[in-house]
CSV table of N, CA and C and ligand atoms in Angstrom, one decimal:
chain,number,residue,atom,x,y,z
M,1,MET,N,-9.4,19.6,254.5
M,1,MET,CA,-10.5,19.4,255.7
M,1,MET,C,-12.1,19.6,254.9
M,2,THR,N,-11.9,20.3,253.5
M,2,THR,CA,-13.3,20.6,253.0
M,2,THR,C,-14.0,19.2,252.3
M,3,ASN,N,-13.3,17.9,252.1
M,3,ASN,CA,-13.9,17.0,251.4
M,3,ASN,C,-14.1,15.8,252.6
M,4,ILE,N,-14.4,16.2,254.0
M,4,ILE,CA,-14.5,15.4,254.9
M,4,ILE,C,-16.0,15.3,255.4
M,5,ASP,N,-16.5,14.1,255.2
M,5,ASP,CA,-18.2,14.0,255.4
M,5,ASP,C,-18.4,14.0,256.9
M,6,TRP,N,-18.5,14.9,257.4
M,6,TRP,CA,-18.9,15.2,258.9
M,6,TRP,C,-20.0,14.5,259.4
M,7,ASP,N,-21.0,14.8,258.5
M,7,ASP,CA,-22.4,14.0,258.8
M,7,ASP,C,-22.0,12.5,259.0
M,8,ALA,N,-21.6,11.9,258.2
M,8,ALA,CA,-21.1,10.7,258.1
M,8,ALA,C,-20.6,10.3,259.5
M,9,LEU,N,-19.5,10.7,259.9
M,9,LEU,CA,-18.9,10.5,261.1
M,9,LEU,C,-19.5,10.9,262.3
M,10,HIS,N,-20.5,11.8,262.3
M,10,HIS,CA,-21.4,11.9,263.4
M,10,HIS,C,-22.3,10.8,263.5
M,11,ALA,N,-22.9,10.3,262.3
M,11,ALA,CA,-23.7,9.3,262.5
M,11,ALA,C,-23.1,7.8,262.8
M,12,ALA,N,-21.7,7.6,262.3
M,12,ALA,CA,-21.3,6.7,262.8
M,12,ALA,C,-20.9,6.6,264.3
M,13,ALA,N,-20.5,7.8,264.6
M,13,ALA,CA,-20.5,7.9,266.2
M,13,ALA,C,-21.6,7.7,267.2
M,14,LYS,N,-22.6,8.3,266.3
M,14,LYS,CA,-23.9,8.1,267.2
M,14,LYS,C,-24.1,6.6,267.4
M,15,ALA,N,-24.0,6.0,266.3
M,15,ALA,CA,-24.4,4.5,266.1
M,15,ALA,C,-23.5,3.7,267.1
M,16,ALA,N,-22.5,4.0,267.0
M,16,ALA,CA,-21.5,3.4,268.2
M,16,ALA,C,-21.8,3.6,269.7
M,17,MET,N,-22.2,4.9,269.8
M,17,MET,CA,-22.6,5.1,271.1
M,17,MET,C,-23.8,4.4,271.5
M,18,HIS,N,-24.8,4.1,270.6
M,18,HIS,CA,-25.9,3.4,271.0
M,18,HIS,C,-25.5,1.9,271.4
M,19,LEU,N,-24.2,1.5,270.9
M,19,LEU,CA,-23.8,0.1,271.2
M,19,LEU,C,-22.7,0.2,272.7
M,20,ALA,N,-22.7,1.2,273.1
M,20,ALA,CA,-21.7,1.5,274.5
M,20,ALA,C,-22.0,0.4,275.5
M,21,TYR,N,-21.2,0.0,276.2
M,21,TYR,CA,-21.4,-1.0,277.5
M,21,TYR,C,-21.0,0.2,278.7
M,22,ALA,N,-22.0,0.9,279.2
M,22,ALA,CA,-21.8,1.9,280.4
M,22,ALA,C,-22.8,1.7,281.5
M,23,PRO,N,-22.8,0.5,282.0
M,23,PRO,CA,-23.7,0.5,283.0
M,23,PRO,C,-23.3,1.2,284.4
M,24,TYR,N,-22.3,1.5,284.5
M,24,TYR,CA,-21.8,2.1,285.8
M,24,TYR,C,-22.2,4.0,285.8
M,25,SER,N,-21.6,4.5,284.6
M,25,SER,CA,-21.4,5.6,284.5
M,25,SER,C,-23.0,6.1,283.9
M,26,LYS,N,-23.4,5.1,283.2
M,26,LYS,CA,-24.5,5.5,282.3
M,26,LYS,C,-24.1,6.7,281.4
M,27,TYR,N,-23.1,6.6,281.1
M,27,TYR,CA,-22.6,8.0,280.2
M,27,TYR,C,-21.9,7.4,278.8
M,28,PRO,N,-23.1,6.7,278.1
M,28,PRO,CA,-22.6,6.2,276.8
M,28,PRO,C,-21.5,7.2,275.8
M,29,VAL,N,-20.7,6.8,275.2
M,29,VAL,CA,-20.0,7.4,274.2
M,29,VAL,C,-19.7,6.8,272.7
M,30,GLY,N,-19.7,7.5,271.9
M,30,GLY,CA,-19.3,6.8,270.6
M,30,GLY,C,-18.5,7.6,269.8
M,31,ALA,N,-17.5,7.1,269.4
M,31,ALA,CA,-16.1,7.6,268.2
M,31,ALA,C,-16.2,7.3,266.9
M,32,ALA,N,-15.9,8.4,266.2
M,32,ALA,CA,-15.8,7.5,264.7
M,32,ALA,C,-14.6,8.4,264.1
M,33,ALA,N,-14.0,7.7,263.1
M,33,ALA,CA,-12.7,8.5,262.6
M,33,ALA,C,-12.7,8.0,261.1
M,34,LEU,N,-12.3,8.9,260.2
M,34,LEU,CA,-11.9,8.7,259.1
M,34,LEU,C,-10.4,8.2,258.7
M,35,VAL,N,-10.1,7.1,258.2
M,35,VAL,CA,-8.6,6.9,258.0
M,35,VAL,C,-8.1,7.2,256.7
M,36,SER,N,-6.7,7.3,256.6
M,36,SER,CA,-6.1,7.8,255.5
M,36,SER,C,-6.5,7.1,254.4
M,37,ASP,N,-6.8,5.7,254.4
M,37,ASP,CA,-7.2,5.0,253.3
M,37,ASP,C,-8.6,5.1,252.8
M,38,GLY,N,-9.7,5.9,253.7
M,38,GLY,CA,-10.7,6.0,253.5
M,38,GLY,C,-11.7,5.4,254.2
M,39,ARG,N,-11.4,4.3,255.1
M,39,ARG,CA,-12.1,3.7,256.0
M,39,ARG,C,-12.9,4.5,257.0
M,40,LEU,N,-14.0,4.3,257.3
M,40,LEU,CA,-14.5,4.9,258.3
M,40,LEU,C,-14.6,3.7,259.5
M,41,ILE,N,-14.0,4.2,260.8
M,41,ILE,CA,-14.2,3.3,261.9
M,41,ILE,C,-14.5,3.9,263.2
M,42,SER,N,-15.1,3.0,264.0
M,42,SER,CA,-15.8,3.6,265.1
M,42,SER,C,-15.5,2.7,266.4
M,43,GLY,N,-16.0,3.4,267.5
M,43,GLY,CA,-16.0,2.6,268.6
M,43,GLY,C,-16.8,3.1,269.9
M,44,SER,N,-16.9,2.4,270.8
M,44,SER,CA,-17.8,2.9,272.0
M,44,SER,C,-17.3,2.6,273.4
M,45,ASN,N,-17.5,3.1,274.4
M,45,ASN,CA,-16.8,2.9,275.6
M,45,ASN,C,-17.4,1.6,276.1
M,46,ILE,N,-16.5,0.8,276.9
M,46,ILE,CA,-16.5,-0.4,277.4
M,46,ILE,C,-16.3,-0.4,278.9
M,47,GLU,N,-17.3,-0.1,279.7
M,47,GLU,CA,-16.9,-0.1,281.3
M,47,GLU,C,-16.6,-1.5,282.1
M,48,ASN,N,-16.1,-1.4,283.3
M,48,ASN,CA,-15.7,-2.7,284.0
M,48,ASN,C,-16.3,-2.4,285.3
M,49,ALA,N,-16.7,-3.6,286.0
M,49,ALA,CA,-17.0,-3.6,287.6
M,49,ALA,C,-15.9,-2.8,288.5
M,50,SER,N,-14.6,-2.9,287.9
M,50,SER,CA,-13.4,-2.6,288.3
M,50,SER,C,-13.2,-1.3,287.6
M,51,TYR,N,-13.7,-0.1,288.2
M,51,TYR,CA,-14.1,1.2,287.5
M,51,TYR,C,-12.7,1.6,286.8
M,52,GLY,N,-11.8,1.4,287.3
M,52,GLY,CA,-10.5,2.0,286.5
M,52,GLY,C,-10.3,1.2,285.6
M,53,LEU,N,-10.6,0.3,285.0
M,53,LEU,CA,-10.3,-0.4,283.9
M,53,LEU,C,-11.2,0.1,282.5
M,54,THR,N,-12.1,0.7,283.0
M,54,THR,CA,-13.0,1.3,281.8
M,54,THR,C,-12.1,1.7,280.5
M,55,LEU,N,-12.6,1.2,279.4
M,55,LEU,CA,-12.1,1.8,278.1
M,55,LEU,C,-12.8,2.7,277.6
M,56,CYS,N,-12.3,3.7,277.2
M,56,CYS,CA,-13.1,4.9,276.7
M,56,CYS,C,-13.5,4.6,275.1
M,57,ALA,N,-14.3,5.1,274.3
M,57,ALA,CA,-14.6,4.9,273.1
M,57,ALA,C,-13.4,5.0,272.1
M,58,GLU,N,-12.4,5.7,272.5
M,58,GLU,CA,-11.3,6.0,271.6
M,58,GLU,C,-10.4,4.9,271.7
M,59,CYS,N,-10.3,3.8,272.5
M,59,CYS,CA,-9.7,2.7,272.6
M,59,CYS,C,-10.2,1.6,271.9
M,60,ALA,N,-11.5,1.6,271.7
M,60,ALA,CA,-12.3,0.7,270.9
M,60,ALA,C,-12.1,0.8,269.6
M,61,LEU,N,-12.1,2.2,269.1
M,61,LEU,CA,-11.8,2.9,267.6
M,61,LEU,C,-10.3,2.3,267.4
M,62,LEU,N,-9.5,2.8,268.2
M,62,LEU,CA,-8.1,2.3,267.8
M,62,LEU,C,-8.0,0.9,267.8
M,63,GLY,N,-8.6,0.1,268.5
M,63,GLY,CA,-8.6,-1.6,268.2
M,63,GLY,C,-9.1,-1.7,266.8
M,64,GLU,N,-10.2,-1.3,266.2
M,64,GLU,CA,-10.5,-1.5,264.9
M,64,GLU,C,-9.5,-0.9,263.9
M,65,LEU,N,-8.9,0.4,264.1
M,65,LEU,CA,-7.9,0.9,263.5
M,65,LEU,C,-6.9,-0.3,263.0
M,66,ILE,N,-6.2,-0.7,264.1
M,66,ILE,CA,-5.2,-1.7,264.2
M,66,ILE,C,-5.7,-3.1,263.5
M,67,ARG,N,-6.8,-3.5,263.8
M,67,ARG,CA,-7.1,-4.6,263.4
M,67,ARG,C,-7.6,-4.7,261.7
M,68,GLY,N,-7.9,-3.4,261.4
M,68,GLY,CA,-8.3,-3.4,259.9
M,68,GLY,C,-6.7,-3.1,259.1
M,69,GLY,N,-5.7,-3.1,259.6
M,69,GLY,CA,-4.7,-2.9,258.7
M,69,GLY,C,-3.8,-1.3,259.2
M,70,GLY,N,-4.3,-0.9,260.2
M,70,GLY,CA,-3.6,0.5,260.6
M,70,GLY,C,-3.9,1.6,259.7
M,71,GLY,N,-3.0,2.5,259.7
M,71,GLY,CA,-3.2,3.7,258.6
M,71,GLY,C,-3.3,5.0,259.7
M,72,ARG,N,-3.4,6.0,259.3
M,72,ARG,CA,-3.5,7.3,260.0
M,72,ARG,C,-4.9,8.1,260.3
M,73,LEU,N,-5.2,8.3,261.3
M,73,LEU,CA,-6.6,9.1,261.5
M,73,LEU,C,-6.5,10.3,260.8
M,74,VAL,N,-7.5,10.7,260.1
M,74,VAL,CA,-7.7,12.0,259.2
M,74,VAL,C,-8.5,12.9,260.0
M,75,ALA,N,-9.5,12.3,260.4
M,75,ALA,CA,-10.8,13.1,260.9
M,75,ALA,C,-11.5,12.4,262.0
M,76,PHE,N,-11.8,13.0,263.1
M,76,PHE,CA,-12.5,12.6,264.4
M,76,PHE,C,-13.6,12.9,264.9
M,77,ALA,N,-14.4,12.3,265.2
M,77,ALA,CA,-15.8,13.0,266.0
M,77,ALA,C,-16.1,12.2,267.0
M,78,CYS,N,-16.9,12.7,268.3
M,78,CYS,CA,-17.2,11.7,269.1
M,78,CYS,C,-18.4,12.6,269.8
M,79,VAL,N,-19.4,11.6,270.4
M,79,VAL,CA,-20.7,12.1,270.7
M,79,VAL,C,-20.7,11.5,272.2
M,80,ASP,N,-21.9,12.3,273.0
M,80,ASP,CA,-22.3,11.9,274.1
M,80,ASP,C,-23.8,11.0,273.9
M,81,GLY,N,-24.2,10.8,274.9
M,81,GLY,CA,-25.4,10.0,275.2
M,81,GLY,C,-26.7,10.7,274.4
M,82,ALA,N,-26.6,12.2,274.5
M,82,ALA,CA,-27.6,12.9,273.9
M,82,ALA,C,-27.2,13.1,272.1
M,83,GLY,N,-26.2,12.4,271.6
M,83,GLY,CA,-25.7,12.7,270.4
M,83,GLY,C,-25.0,14.0,270.0
M,84,GLN,N,-24.7,14.6,271.4
M,84,GLN,CA,-23.9,16.0,271.1
M,84,GLN,C,-22.4,15.9,271.0
M,85,LYS,N,-22.0,16.6,270.2
M,85,LYS,CA,-20.3,16.6,270.0
M,85,LYS,C,-19.6,16.6,271.4
M,86,LEU,N,-18.6,15.8,271.6
M,86,LEU,CA,-17.9,15.7,272.9
M,86,LEU,C,-16.4,15.9,272.8
M,87,VAL,N,-15.9,16.5,273.5
M,87,VAL,CA,-14.0,16.5,273.3
M,87,VAL,C,-13.6,15.2,273.8
M,88,PRO,N,-12.7,14.6,273.2
M,88,PRO,CA,-12.0,13.5,273.8
M,88,PRO,C,-11.3,13.9,275.1
M,89,CYS,N,-11.0,12.9,276.0
M,89,CYS,CA,-10.4,13.1,277.4
M,89,CYS,C,-8.8,13.3,277.2
M,90,GLY,N,-8.1,13.8,278.0
M,90,GLY,CA,-6.9,13.7,277.8
M,90,GLY,C,-6.1,12.7,277.4
M,91,ARG,N,-6.3,11.6,278.3
M,91,ARG,CA,-5.6,10.4,277.8
M,91,ARG,C,-5.9,10.1,276.3
M,92,CYS,N,-7.2,10.3,276.2
M,92,CYS,CA,-7.6,10.0,274.5
M,92,CYS,C,-7.0,10.8,273.4
M,93,ARG,N,-6.8,12.0,274.1
M,93,ARG,CA,-6.0,12.8,272.9
M,93,ARG,C,-4.4,12.3,272.8
M,94,GLN,N,-4.0,11.7,273.7
M,94,GLN,CA,-2.5,11.4,273.3
M,94,GLN,C,-2.8,10.1,272.6
M,95,LEU,N,-3.7,9.1,273.0
M,95,LEU,CA,-3.8,7.9,272.1
M,95,LEU,C,-4.1,8.4,270.5
M,96,LEU,N,-4.9,9.5,270.4
M,96,LEU,CA,-5.1,10.1,269.0
M,96,LEU,C,-3.9,10.5,268.1
M,97,PHE,N,-3.1,11.1,269.1
M,97,PHE,CA,-1.8,11.8,268.6
M,97,PHE,C,-1.0,10.9,267.9
M,98,GLU,N,-0.8,9.6,268.8
M,98,GLU,CA,0.2,8.7,268.1
M,98,GLU,C,-0.4,7.9,266.9
M,99,HIS,N,-1.8,7.9,266.6
M,99,HIS,CA,-2.1,7.4,265.4
M,99,HIS,C,-2.8,8.3,264.3
M,100,GLY,N,-2.7,9.8,264.6
M,100,GLY,CA,-3.2,10.7,263.9
M,100,GLY,C,-2.2,10.9,262.7
M,101,ALA,N,-3.0,11.3,261.7
M,101,ALA,CA,-2.1,12.0,260.7
M,101,ALA,C,-1.6,13.4,261.1
M,102,GLY,N,-0.5,13.9,260.7
M,102,GLY,CA,-0.3,15.4,261.1
M,102,GLY,C,-1.2,16.4,261.3
M,103,THR,N,-2.1,16.1,260.3
M,103,THR,CA,-3.3,16.9,259.9
M,103,THR,C,-4.4,16.6,260.6
M,104,LEU,N,-4.4,15.9,261.7
M,104,LEU,CA,-5.9,15.2,262.2
M,104,LEU,C,-6.6,16.2,262.5
M,105,VAL,N,-7.8,16.4,262.2
M,105,VAL,CA,-8.7,17.3,262.8
M,105,VAL,C,-9.9,16.7,263.3
M,106,LEU,N,-10.4,17.3,264.7
M,106,LEU,CA,-11.4,16.6,265.3
M,106,LEU,C,-12.3,17.9,265.5
M,107,ASP,N,-13.7,17.4,265.5
M,107,ASP,CA,-14.8,18.2,265.4
M,107,ASP,C,-15.4,18.3,266.9
M,108,THR,N,-15.4,19.4,267.5
M,108,THR,CA,-15.4,19.8,269.1
M,108,THR,C,-16.8,20.6,269.2
M,109,PRO,N,-16.9,20.7,270.2
M,109,PRO,CA,-18.1,21.7,270.5
M,109,PRO,C,-17.8,23.2,270.1
M,110,ASP,N,-16.4,23.3,269.9
M,110,ASP,CA,-15.9,24.6,269.7
M,110,ASP,C,-15.8,24.9,268.3
M,111,GLY,N,-16.0,23.9,267.7
M,111,GLY,CA,-15.7,24.0,265.9
M,111,GLY,C,-14.5,23.0,265.7
M,112,LEU,N,-14.1,23.0,264.5
M,112,LEU,CA,-12.9,22.0,264.1
M,112,LEU,C,-11.7,22.7,264.6
M,113,ARG,N,-11.0,21.5,265.0
M,113,ARG,CA,-9.7,21.9,265.9
M,113,ARG,C,-8.4,20.8,265.2
M,114,THR,N,-7.4,21.1,265.1
M,114,THR,CA,-6.5,20.0,264.9
M,114,THR,C,-6.0,19.5,266.0
M,115,ILE,N,-5.2,18.2,265.9
M,115,ILE,CA,-4.7,17.7,267.1
M,115,ILE,C,-3.5,18.3,267.8
M,116,GLU,N,-2.9,19.2,267.1
M,116,GLU,CA,-2.0,20.0,267.7
M,116,GLU,C,-2.4,21.3,268.5
M,117,GLU,N,-3.7,21.7,268.2
M,117,GLU,CA,-4.7,22.6,269.1
M,117,GLU,C,-5.1,21.9,270.2
M,118,MET,N,-5.4,20.6,270.3
M,118,MET,CA,-6.0,19.8,271.4
M,118,MET,C,-5.0,19.5,272.2
M,119,LEU,N,-3.6,19.2,271.7
M,119,LEU,CA,-2.7,18.5,272.4
M,119,LEU,C,-1.5,19.3,272.0
M,120,PRO,N,-1.4,20.3,272.8
M,120,PRO,CA,-0.1,21.2,272.3
M,120,PRO,C,1.0,20.6,273.0
M,121,GLN,N,2.3,20.9,272.1
M,121,GLN,CA,3.7,20.0,272.5
M,121,GLN,C,3.6,18.6,273.0
M,122,ALA,N,2.8,18.2,272.2
M,122,ALA,CA,2.7,16.7,272.4
M,122,ALA,C,3.8,15.7,272.6
M,123,PHE,N,3.9,15.0,273.5
M,123,PHE,CA,5.0,13.9,273.6
M,123,PHE,C,4.8,13.1,272.7
M,124,GLY,N,5.8,12.3,271.8
M,124,GLY,CA,5.1,11.4,270.9
M,124,GLY,C,6.4,10.5,270.6
M,125,PRO,N,6.4,9.7,269.5
M,125,PRO,CA,7.2,8.6,269.2
M,125,PRO,C,8.2,9.1,269.0
M,126,GLY,N,8.5,10.5,268.4
M,126,GLY,CA,9.6,11.2,267.9
M,126,GLY,C,10.7,11.4,269.0
M,127,HIS,N,10.0,11.7,270.4
M,127,HIS,CA,10.8,11.7,271.5
M,127,HIS,C,11.6,10.4,271.8
M,128,LEU,N,11.1,9.4,271.5
M,128,LEU,CA,11.9,8.0,271.9
M,128,LEU,C,12.9,7.9,270.9
M,129,THR,N,12.9,8.2,269.6
M,129,THR,CA,13.9,8.1,268.6
M,129,THR,C,14.9,9.1,268.9
M,130,GLU,N,14.5,10.3,269.3
M,130,GLU,CA,15.5,11.4,269.7
M,130,GLU,C,16.6,10.7,270.8
M,131,ILE,N,16.0,10.2,271.8
M,131,ILE,CA,16.8,9.6,272.8
M,131,ILE,C,17.9,8.6,272.3
M,132,GLU,N,17.3,7.7,271.3
M,132,GLU,CA,18.1,6.5,270.9
M,132,GLU,C,19.0,7.2,270.2
M,133,SER,N,18.9,8.2,269.3
M,133,SER,CA,20.0,9.0,268.6
M,133,SER,C,20.9,9.5,269.4
M,134,LYS,N,20.6,10.0,270.7
M,134,LYS,CA,21.6,10.7,271.4
M,134,LYS,C,22.5,9.6,272.2
M,135,ALA,N,22.1,8.5,272.5
M,135,ALA,CA,22.5,7.3,273.5
M,135,ALA,C,23.9,7.0,272.7
G,1,THU,N1,-15.4,8.4,277.9
G,1,THU,C1,-14.9,8.1,276.4
G,1,THU,O1,-15.4,6.8,276.1
G,1,THU,N2,-14.2,8.8,275.9
G,1,THU,C2,-13.7,10.0,276.4
G,1,THU,O2,-12.9,10.7,275.7
G,1,THU,C3,-14.3,10.7,277.6
G,1,THU,C4,-14.6,9.6,278.6
G,1,THU,C5,-16.0,7.4,278.7
G,1,THU,C6,-15.6,6.8,279.9
G,1,THU,C7,-16.6,6.3,280.6
G,1,THU,O3,-17.1,5.2,280.2
G,1,THU,C8,-17.5,7.3,280.6
G,1,THU,O4,-17.1,8.4,279.2
G,1,THU,C9,-17.8,8.7,281.8
G,1,THU,O5,-16.4,9.0,282.0
């Protein structure tokens, strides 16, 4: 946790926030993450005239993760339109859990938190394999 460059993550999240497409909510969001191989990835929210189809910034970030060859998320930061730290929504916590290293740390307005703290008792890929092995 000590060798993570949180300033760089925040700068990347802020830069992504400025690229958001949020004409409906006017609530731009930028997210950035450090990947296990050292990559720094980011994403912005992408809204849609069919409101329910809105993609959160985390969705775009995960697109970049997978497109860049995958890997595990080690550290994550997210900012609002004022550049202030933002917590990921519930759905996005689930998305981050799926691709997070077990030790994924998020910078929240309340300080650094692990993914386990942000999404206790998470449902995940392990549950599916449990079912398969019981069948
Ligand atoms: N939003 C995100 O991009 N990520 C979150 O974790 C919270 C919400 C976006 C979705 C929508 O475009 C705007 O914020 C307002 O809800």
